[in-house]
Coordinates of N, CA, C and O in Angstrom, one line a residue:
D1 N 4.2 -50.2 -44.4 CA 4.3 -50.5 -43.0 C 3.1 -50.0 -42.3 O 2.3 -49.2 -42.8
V2 N 3.0 -50.4 -41.0 CA 1.9 -50.1 -40.1 C 2.4 -49.3 -38.9 O 3.4 -49.8 -38.3
Q3 N 1.8 -48.2 -38.6 CA 2.2 -47.5 -37.4 C 1.0 -47.4 -36.4 O -0.1 -47.1 -36.8
L4 N 1.3 -47.5 -35.1 CA 0.3 -47.4 -34.1 C 0.7 -46.5 -33.0 O 1.9 -46.5 -32.6
V5 N -0.1 -45.5 -32.7 CA 0.2 -44.5 -31.7 C -0.9 -44.5 -30.6 O -2.0 -44.3 -30.9
E6 N -0.4 -44.8 -29.3 CA -1.4 -44.9 -28.2 C -1.4 -43.6 -27.4 O -0.4 -42.8 -27.4
S7 N -2.5 -43.4 -26.7 CA -2.7 -42.2 -25.8 C -3.8 -42.6 -24.8 O -4.6 -43.5 -25.0
G8 N -3.9 -41.8 -23.8 CA -5.0 -41.9 -22.8 C -4.6 -42.5 -21.5 O -5.5 -42.6 -20.6
G9 N -3.4 -43.0 -21.3 CA -3.1 -43.6 -20.0 C -3.0 -42.5 -18.9 O -3.0 -41.3 -19.1
G10 N -2.9 -43.0 -17.7 CA -2.8 -42.2 -16.5 C -3.1 -42.9 -15.3 O -3.2 -44.1 -15.2
S11 N -3.3 -42.2 -14.2 CA -3.5 -42.7 -12.9 C -5.0 -42.5 -12.5 O -5.5 -41.4 -12.6
V12 N -5.7 -43.6 -12.0 CA -7.1 -43.5 -11.6 C -7.3 -44.3 -10.3 O -6.5 -45.1 -10.0
Q13 N -8.4 -44.0 -9.7 CA -8.8 -44.7 -8.5 C -9.5 -46.0 -8.8 O -10.1 -46.1 -9.9
A14 N -9.3 -47.0 -7.9 CA -10.1 -48.2 -8.1 C -11.6 -47.9 -8.3 O -12.1 -47.1 -7.5
G15 N -12.2 -48.6 -9.2 CA -13.6 -48.4 -9.5 C -13.8 -47.4 -10.6 O -15.0 -47.3 -11.1
G16 N -12.8 -46.7 -11.0 CA -12.9 -45.6 -12.0 C -12.9 -46.2 -13.4 O -12.7 -47.4 -13.6
S17 N -12.9 -45.3 -14.3 CA -12.9 -45.6 -15.8 C -11.8 -44.8 -16.5 O -11.4 -43.7 -16.1
L18 N -11.4 -45.4 -17.6 CA -10.4 -44.7 -18.4 C -10.6 -45.3 -19.9 O -10.9 -46.4 -20.0
R19 N -10.3 -44.4 -20.9 CA -10.4 -44.8 -22.2 C -9.1 -44.6 -22.9 O -8.6 -43.4 -23.0
L20 N -8.5 -45.6 -23.5 CA -7.2 -45.5 -24.2 C -7.6 -45.5 -25.7 O -8.6 -46.1 -26.2
S21 N -6.7 -44.8 -26.5 CA -6.9 -44.7 -27.9 C -5.7 -45.2 -28.6 O -4.6 -45.1 -28.2
C22 N -5.9 -45.8 -29.8 CA -4.9 -46.3 -30.7 C -5.1 -45.8 -32.1 O -6.0 -46.3 -32.7
A23 N -4.3 -44.9 -32.5 CA -4.4 -44.3 -33.9 C -3.6 -45.2 -34.8 O -2.4 -45.4 -34.5
I24 N -4.2 -45.5 -35.9 CA -3.6 -46.5 -36.9 C -3.3 -45.8 -38.2 O -4.1 -45.0 -38.7
S25 N -2.1 -46.0 -38.7 CA -1.7 -45.4 -40.0 C -0.9 -46.4 -40.8 O -0.4 -47.4 -40.2
G26 N -0.6 -46.2 -42.0 CA 0.2 -47.1 -42.9 C -0.7 -48.0 -43.7 O -1.7 -47.5 -44.3
Y27 N -0.3 -49.2 -43.8 CA -1.1 -50.2 -44.6 C -2.3 -50.7 -43.9 O -2.5 -51.8 -43.5
M28 N -3.2 -49.7 -43.6 CA -4.4 -50.0 -42.8 C -5.3 -51.1 -43.3 O -5.8 -51.9 -42.6
N29 N -5.4 -51.1 -44.6 CA -6.3 -52.1 -45.2 C -5.8 -53.5 -45.2 O -6.6 -54.5 -45.4
S30 N -4.6 -53.7 -44.8 CA -4.0 -55.0 -44.7 C -4.2 -55.6 -43.3 O -3.9 -56.8 -43.1
I31 N -4.6 -54.8 -42.3 CA -4.8 -55.2 -41.0 C -6.0 -56.1 -40.8 O -7.1 -55.7 -41.2
N32 N -5.8 -57.3 -40.3 CA -7.0 -58.2 -40.0 C -7.6 -57.9 -38.6 O -8.8 -57.8 -38.5
C33 N -6.8 -57.6 -37.6 CA -7.3 -57.4 -36.3 C -6.4 -56.5 -35.5 O -5.2 -56.4 -35.8
V34 N -6.9 -55.8 -34.5 CA -6.2 -55.0 -33.6 C -6.4 -55.5 -32.2 O -7.6 -55.7 -31.8
G35 N -5.4 -55.6 -31.4 CA -5.5 -56.1 -30.1 C -4.9 -55.1 -29.0 O -4.1 -54.3 -29.4
W36 N -5.3 -55.3 -27.8 CA -4.7 -54.7 -26.7 C -4.0 -55.7 -25.8 O -4.6 -56.7 -25.4
F37 N -2.8 -55.4 -25.4 CA -2.0 -56.2 -24.4 C -1.6 -55.4 -23.3 O -1.5 -54.2 -23.4
R38 N -1.2 -56.0 -22.2 CA -0.6 -55.3 -21.1 C 0.5 -56.1 -20.4 O 0.5 -57.3 -20.5
Q39 N 1.4 -55.4 -19.7 CA 2.5 -56.0 -19.1 C 2.8 -55.3 -17.8 O 3.1 -54.1 -17.8
A40 N 2.7 -56.0 -16.7 CA 3.1 -55.4 -15.4 C 4.6 -55.8 -15.1 O 5.1 -56.8 -15.6
P41 N 5.3 -55.0 -14.2 CA 6.6 -55.4 -13.9 C 6.8 -56.8 -13.4 O 6.0 -57.2 -12.5
G42 N 7.7 -57.5 -13.9 CA 8.0 -58.9 -13.5 C 7.0 -59.9 -14.0 O 7.1 -61.1 -13.6
K43 N 6.1 -59.5 -14.9 CA 5.1 -60.5 -15.4 C 5.2 -60.6 -17.0 O 5.8 -59.7 -17.6
E44 N 4.7 -61.7 -17.5 CA 4.6 -61.8 -19.0 C 3.6 -60.9 -19.6 O 2.6 -60.5 -18.9
R45 N 3.8 -60.5 -20.8 CA 2.9 -59.7 -21.5 C 1.6 -60.6 -21.8 O 1.8 -61.7 -22.2
E46 N 0.4 -60.0 -21.5 CA -0.8 -60.8 -21.7 C -1.8 -60.1 -22.5 O -1.9 -58.9 -22.5
G47 N -2.6 -60.9 -23.3 CA -3.6 -60.3 -24.1 C -4.8 -59.9 -23.3 O -5.2 -60.5 -22.3
V48 N -5.4 -58.7 -23.6 CA -6.5 -58.2 -22.9 C -7.8 -58.3 -23.8 O -8.8 -58.9 -23.3
T49 N -7.7 -57.9 -25.1 CA -8.9 -58.0 -25.9 C -8.4 -57.8 -27.4 O -7.3 -57.2 -27.6
R50 N -9.2 -58.1 -28.4 CA -8.9 -57.8 -29.7 C -10.2 -57.7 -30.5 O -11.3 -58.2 -30.1
I51 N -10.1 -57.0 -31.7 CA -11.3 -56.8 -32.5 C -10.9 -57.1 -34.0 O -9.8 -56.7 -34.4
V52 N -11.7 -57.8 -34.7 CA -11.5 -58.0 -36.1 C -11.9 -56.7 -36.8 O -13.1 -56.2 -36.6
R53 N -11.1 -56.1 -37.6 CA -11.3 -54.8 -38.2 C -12.6 -54.8 -39.1 O -13.4 -53.8 -39.0
R54 N -12.7 -55.8 -39.9 CA -13.9 -55.9 -40.8 C -14.8 -56.9 -40.2 O -14.5 -58.1 -40.0
G55 N -16.0 -56.4 -39.8 CA -17.0 -57.2 -39.1 C -17.1 -56.9 -37.6 O -18.2 -57.1 -37.1
G56 N -16.1 -56.6 -36.9 CA -16.1 -56.1 -35.6 C -16.3 -57.2 -34.5 O -16.6 -57.0 -33.4
S57 N -15.9 -58.5 -34.9 CA -16.0 -59.6 -33.9 C -14.9 -59.3 -32.8 O -13.8 -58.9 -33.1
T58 N -15.4 -59.5 -31.5 CA -14.5 -59.2 -30.4 C -14.3 -60.4 -29.5 O -15.0 -61.4 -29.5
Y59 N -13.1 -60.4 -28.8 CA -12.8 -61.4 -27.9 C -12.2 -60.7 -26.6 O -11.4 -59.8 -26.8
Y60 N -12.5 -61.2 -25.4 CA -12.0 -60.6 -24.2 C -11.3 -61.7 -23.3 O -11.9 -62.8 -23.2
A61 N -10.2 -61.4 -22.7 CA -9.7 -62.3 -21.7 C -10.6 -62.3 -20.5 O -11.3 -61.4 -20.2
D62 N -10.6 -63.5 -19.8 CA -11.5 -63.7 -18.7 C -11.3 -62.6 -17.6 O -12.3 -62.2 -17.0
S63 N -10.1 -62.2 -17.5 CA -9.8 -61.2 -16.4 C -10.4 -59.8 -16.6 O -10.6 -59.1 -15.6
V64 N -10.8 -59.5 -17.8 CA -11.4 -58.2 -18.1 C -12.9 -58.3 -18.6 O -13.5 -57.3 -18.8
K65 N -13.4 -59.5 -18.8 CA -14.7 -59.7 -19.4 C -15.7 -59.0 -18.5 O -15.8 -59.2 -17.3
G66 N -16.6 -58.3 -19.1 CA -17.6 -57.5 -18.4 C -17.2 -56.2 -17.9 O -18.1 -55.4 -17.4
R67 N -15.9 -55.9 -17.9 CA -15.4 -54.6 -17.5 C -14.8 -53.7 -18.6 O -15.0 -52.5 -18.6
F68 N -14.2 -54.4 -19.5 CA -13.5 -53.6 -20.7 C -14.3 -53.9 -22.0 O -14.9 -55.0 -22.1
T69 N -14.3 -52.9 -22.9 CA -14.8 -53.1 -24.2 C -13.8 -52.5 -25.2 O -12.9 -51.7 -24.8
I70 N -13.9 -52.9 -26.5 CA -12.9 -52.4 -27.5 C -13.7 -51.9 -28.7 O -13.9 -52.5 -29.7
P71 N -14.2 -50.6 -28.5 CA -14.9 -50.0 -29.6 C -13.9 -49.6 -30.7 O -12.7 -49.4 -30.5
Q72 N -14.4 -49.4 -32.0 CA -13.6 -48.9 -33.0 C -14.3 -47.9 -33.8 O -15.5 -47.9 -33.9
D73 N -13.6 -46.9 -34.3 CA -14.1 -45.9 -35.2 C -13.3 -45.9 -36.5 O -12.2 -45.3 -36.6
N74 N -13.8 -46.6 -37.5 CA -13.1 -46.8 -38.7 C -12.9 -45.5 -39.5 O -11.9 -45.3 -40.2
A75 N -13.8 -44.5 -39.3 CA -13.7 -43.2 -40.0 C -12.5 -42.5 -39.5 O -11.9 -41.7 -40.2
K76 N -12.1 -42.7 -38.2 CA -11.0 -42.0 -37.6 C -9.7 -42.9 -37.5 O -8.7 -42.5 -37.0
N77 N -9.9 -44.2 -38.1 CA -8.8 -45.1 -38.0 C -8.3 -45.3 -36.6 O -7.0 -45.3 -36.4
T78 N -9.2 -45.4 -35.7 CA -8.8 -45.5 -34.3 C -9.6 -46.7 -33.6 O -10.8 -46.9 -33.8
V79 N -8.8 -47.4 -32.7 CA -9.4 -48.4 -31.9 C -9.2 -47.9 -30.4 O -8.2 -47.4 -30.1
Y80 N -10.2 -48.1 -29.6 CA -10.2 -47.7 -28.2 C -10.2 -48.9 -27.3 O -10.7 -50.0 -27.6
L81 N -9.8 -48.7 -26.1 CA -10.0 -49.6 -25.0 C -10.7 -48.9 -23.9 O -10.1 -48.0 -23.2
Q82 N -12.0 -49.2 -23.7 CA -12.8 -48.6 -22.7 C -12.7 -49.5 -21.4 O -13.1 -50.6 -21.5
M83 N -12.1 -48.9 -20.4 CA -11.8 -49.6 -19.2 C -12.7 -49.1 -18.0 O -12.6 -48.0 -17.7
N84 N -13.6 -50.0 -17.5 CA -14.5 -49.6 -16.5 C -14.3 -50.5 -15.2 O -13.7 -51.6 -15.3
N85 N -14.7 -50.0 -14.1 CA -14.5 -50.7 -12.8 C -13.1 -51.2 -12.6 O -12.8 -52.4 -12.4
L86 N -12.2 -50.3 -12.8 CA -10.7 -50.6 -12.8 C -10.3 -51.1 -11.4 O -10.8 -50.7 -10.4
L87 N -9.4 -52.1 -11.4 CA -8.9 -52.7 -10.2 C -7.4 -52.5 -10.1 O -6.7 -52.3 -11.1
P88 N -6.8 -52.5 -8.9 CA -5.3 -52.4 -8.8 C -4.6 -53.4 -9.7 O -3.5 -53.1 -10.2
E89 N -5.1 -54.6 -9.8 CA -4.5 -55.6 -10.7 C -4.5 -55.2 -12.1 O -3.8 -55.9 -12.9
D90 N -5.2 -54.2 -12.6 CA -5.1 -53.7 -13.9 C -3.9 -52.8 -14.2 O -3.7 -52.5 -15.4
T91 N -3.2 -52.5 -13.2 CA -2.0 -51.6 -13.3 C -1.0 -52.3 -14.2 O -0.6 -53.4 -14.0
A92 N -0.6 -51.6 -15.3 CA 0.3 -52.2 -16.3 C 0.6 -51.2 -17.4 O 0.0 -50.1 -17.5
M93 N 1.6 -51.5 -18.2 CA 1.8 -50.8 -19.4 C 0.9 -51.4 -20.5 O 0.9 -52.7 -20.6
Y94 N 0.1 -50.6 -21.1 CA -0.8 -51.1 -22.1 C -0.3 -50.8 -23.5 O 0.1 -49.7 -23.8
Y95 N -0.4 -51.8 -24.4 CA 0.1 -51.7 -25.8 C -1.1 -52.1 -26.7 O -1.8 -53.1 -26.5
C96 N -1.2 -51.3 -27.8 CA -2.0 -51.8 -28.9 C -1.1 -52.5 -30.0 O 0.0 -52.1 -30.1
A97 N -1.7 -53.4 -30.7 CA -0.9 -54.2 -31.7 C -1.8 -54.6 -32.8 O -3.0 -54.7 -32.7
A98 N -1.2 -54.8 -34.0 CA -2.0 -55.1 -35.2 C -1.4 -56.4 -35.8 O -0.2 -56.7 -35.8
S99 N -2.4 -57.2 -36.3 CA -2.1 -58.5 -36.9 C -2.6 -58.4 -38.4 O -3.7 -58.0 -38.6
L100 N -1.8 -58.9 -39.3 CA -2.2 -59.0 -40.7 C -3.0 -60.3 -41.0 O -3.6 -60.4 -42.1
Y101 N -2.9 -61.3 -40.0 CA -3.5 -62.6 -40.3 C -4.2 -63.1 -39.1 O -5.4 -62.8 -38.9
Y102 N -3.5 -64.0 -38.3 CA -4.2 -64.6 -37.2 C -4.6 -63.6 -36.1 O -3.9 -62.7 -35.8
C103 N -5.8 -63.9 -35.5 CA -6.3 -63.0 -34.5 C -6.4 -63.6 -33.1 O -6.8 -62.9 -32.2
S104 N -6.0 -64.8 -32.9 CA -5.9 -65.4 -31.5 C -5.0 -64.4 -30.7 O -4.0 -64.0 -31.1
L105 N -5.5 -64.2 -29.4 CA -4.9 -63.2 -28.6 C -3.6 -63.7 -27.9 O -3.5 -63.9 -26.7
V106 N -2.6 -63.8 -28.7 CA -1.2 -64.2 -28.2 C -0.2 -63.3 -28.9 O -0.4 -62.8 -30.0
V107 N 0.8 -63.0 -28.2 CA 1.8 -62.0 -28.7 C 2.4 -62.3 -30.0 O 2.5 -61.4 -30.9
S108 N 2.6 -63.6 -30.3 CA 3.3 -64.0 -31.5 C 2.5 -63.7 -32.8 O 3.0 -63.7 -33.9
N109 N 1.2 -63.5 -32.7 CA 0.3 -63.3 -33.8 C 0.4 -61.8 -34.3 O -0.1 -61.5 -35.4
F110 N 0.9 -60.9 -33.5 CA 0.9 -59.5 -33.7 C 2.2 -58.9 -34.1 O 3.2 -58.9 -33.3
A111 N 2.4 -58.5 -35.3 CA 3.7 -58.0 -35.8 C 4.0 -56.6 -35.6 O 5.1 -56.2 -35.6
Y112 N 2.9 -55.8 -35.4 CA 3.1 -54.3 -35.2 C 2.6 -53.9 -33.9 O 1.5 -54.3 -33.4
W113 N 3.4 -53.0 -33.2 CA 3.1 -52.6 -31.8 C 3.3 -51.1 -31.6 O 4.1 -50.5 -32.3
G114 N 2.4 -50.6 -30.8 CA 2.5 -49.2 -30.4 C 3.6 -49.0 -29.3 O 4.2 -50.0 -28.9
Q115 N 3.8 -47.8 -28.8 CA 4.9 -47.5 -27.9 C 4.5 -47.8 -26.4 O 5.4 -47.9 -25.6
G116 N 3.2 -48.0 -26.2 CA 2.7 -48.3 -24.8 C 2.3 -47.1 -24.1 O 2.8 -46.0 -24.3
T117 N 1.3 -47.2 -23.2 CA 0.9 -46.1 -22.3 C 0.6 -46.7 -21.0 O 0.0 -47.8 -20.8
Q118 N 1.0 -46.0 -19.9 CA 1.0 -46.5 -18.6 C -0.4 -46.3 -18.0 O -0.9 -45.2 -18.0
V119 N -1.0 -47.3 -17.3 CA -2.2 -47.2 -16.6 C -1.9 -47.6 -15.1 O -1.4 -48.7 -14.9
T120 N -2.2 -46.8 -14.2 CA -1.9 -47.1 -12.8 C -3.2 -46.9 -12.0 O -3.9 -45.9 -12.1
V121 N -3.6 -48.0 -11.3 CA -4.9 -48.0 -10.5 C -4.5 -48.1 -9.1 O -3.9 -49.1 -8.7
S122 N -5.0 -47.2 -8.2 CA -4.7 -47.2 -6.8 C -5.9 -47.4 -6.0 O -7.1 -47.3 -6.5

């Protein structure tokens, strides 16, 4: 099995920065990609970004392109979400997720999910 544990959420001012962490354990070598998703109250869960574990290819949603990055530290089995120039519209519960196969940034491709961490931008 695969386990994902998130940390780093909190409240920040607009224009500020925040870094979320996703610690990965379990069948780590079976993971093809790790993604970040977010969900605001009353809205659908949406993809933010994802990284292919081997090779490091990245993809970003248009809404965060140029503001967010997804670094990874394979030695620590950790994927990060670096969030810069935060906007109130970024307020949501943020989830990391793992896919064993397809990496297109849609919920149905990701079988394993973290517990979520709240980000609030005022």
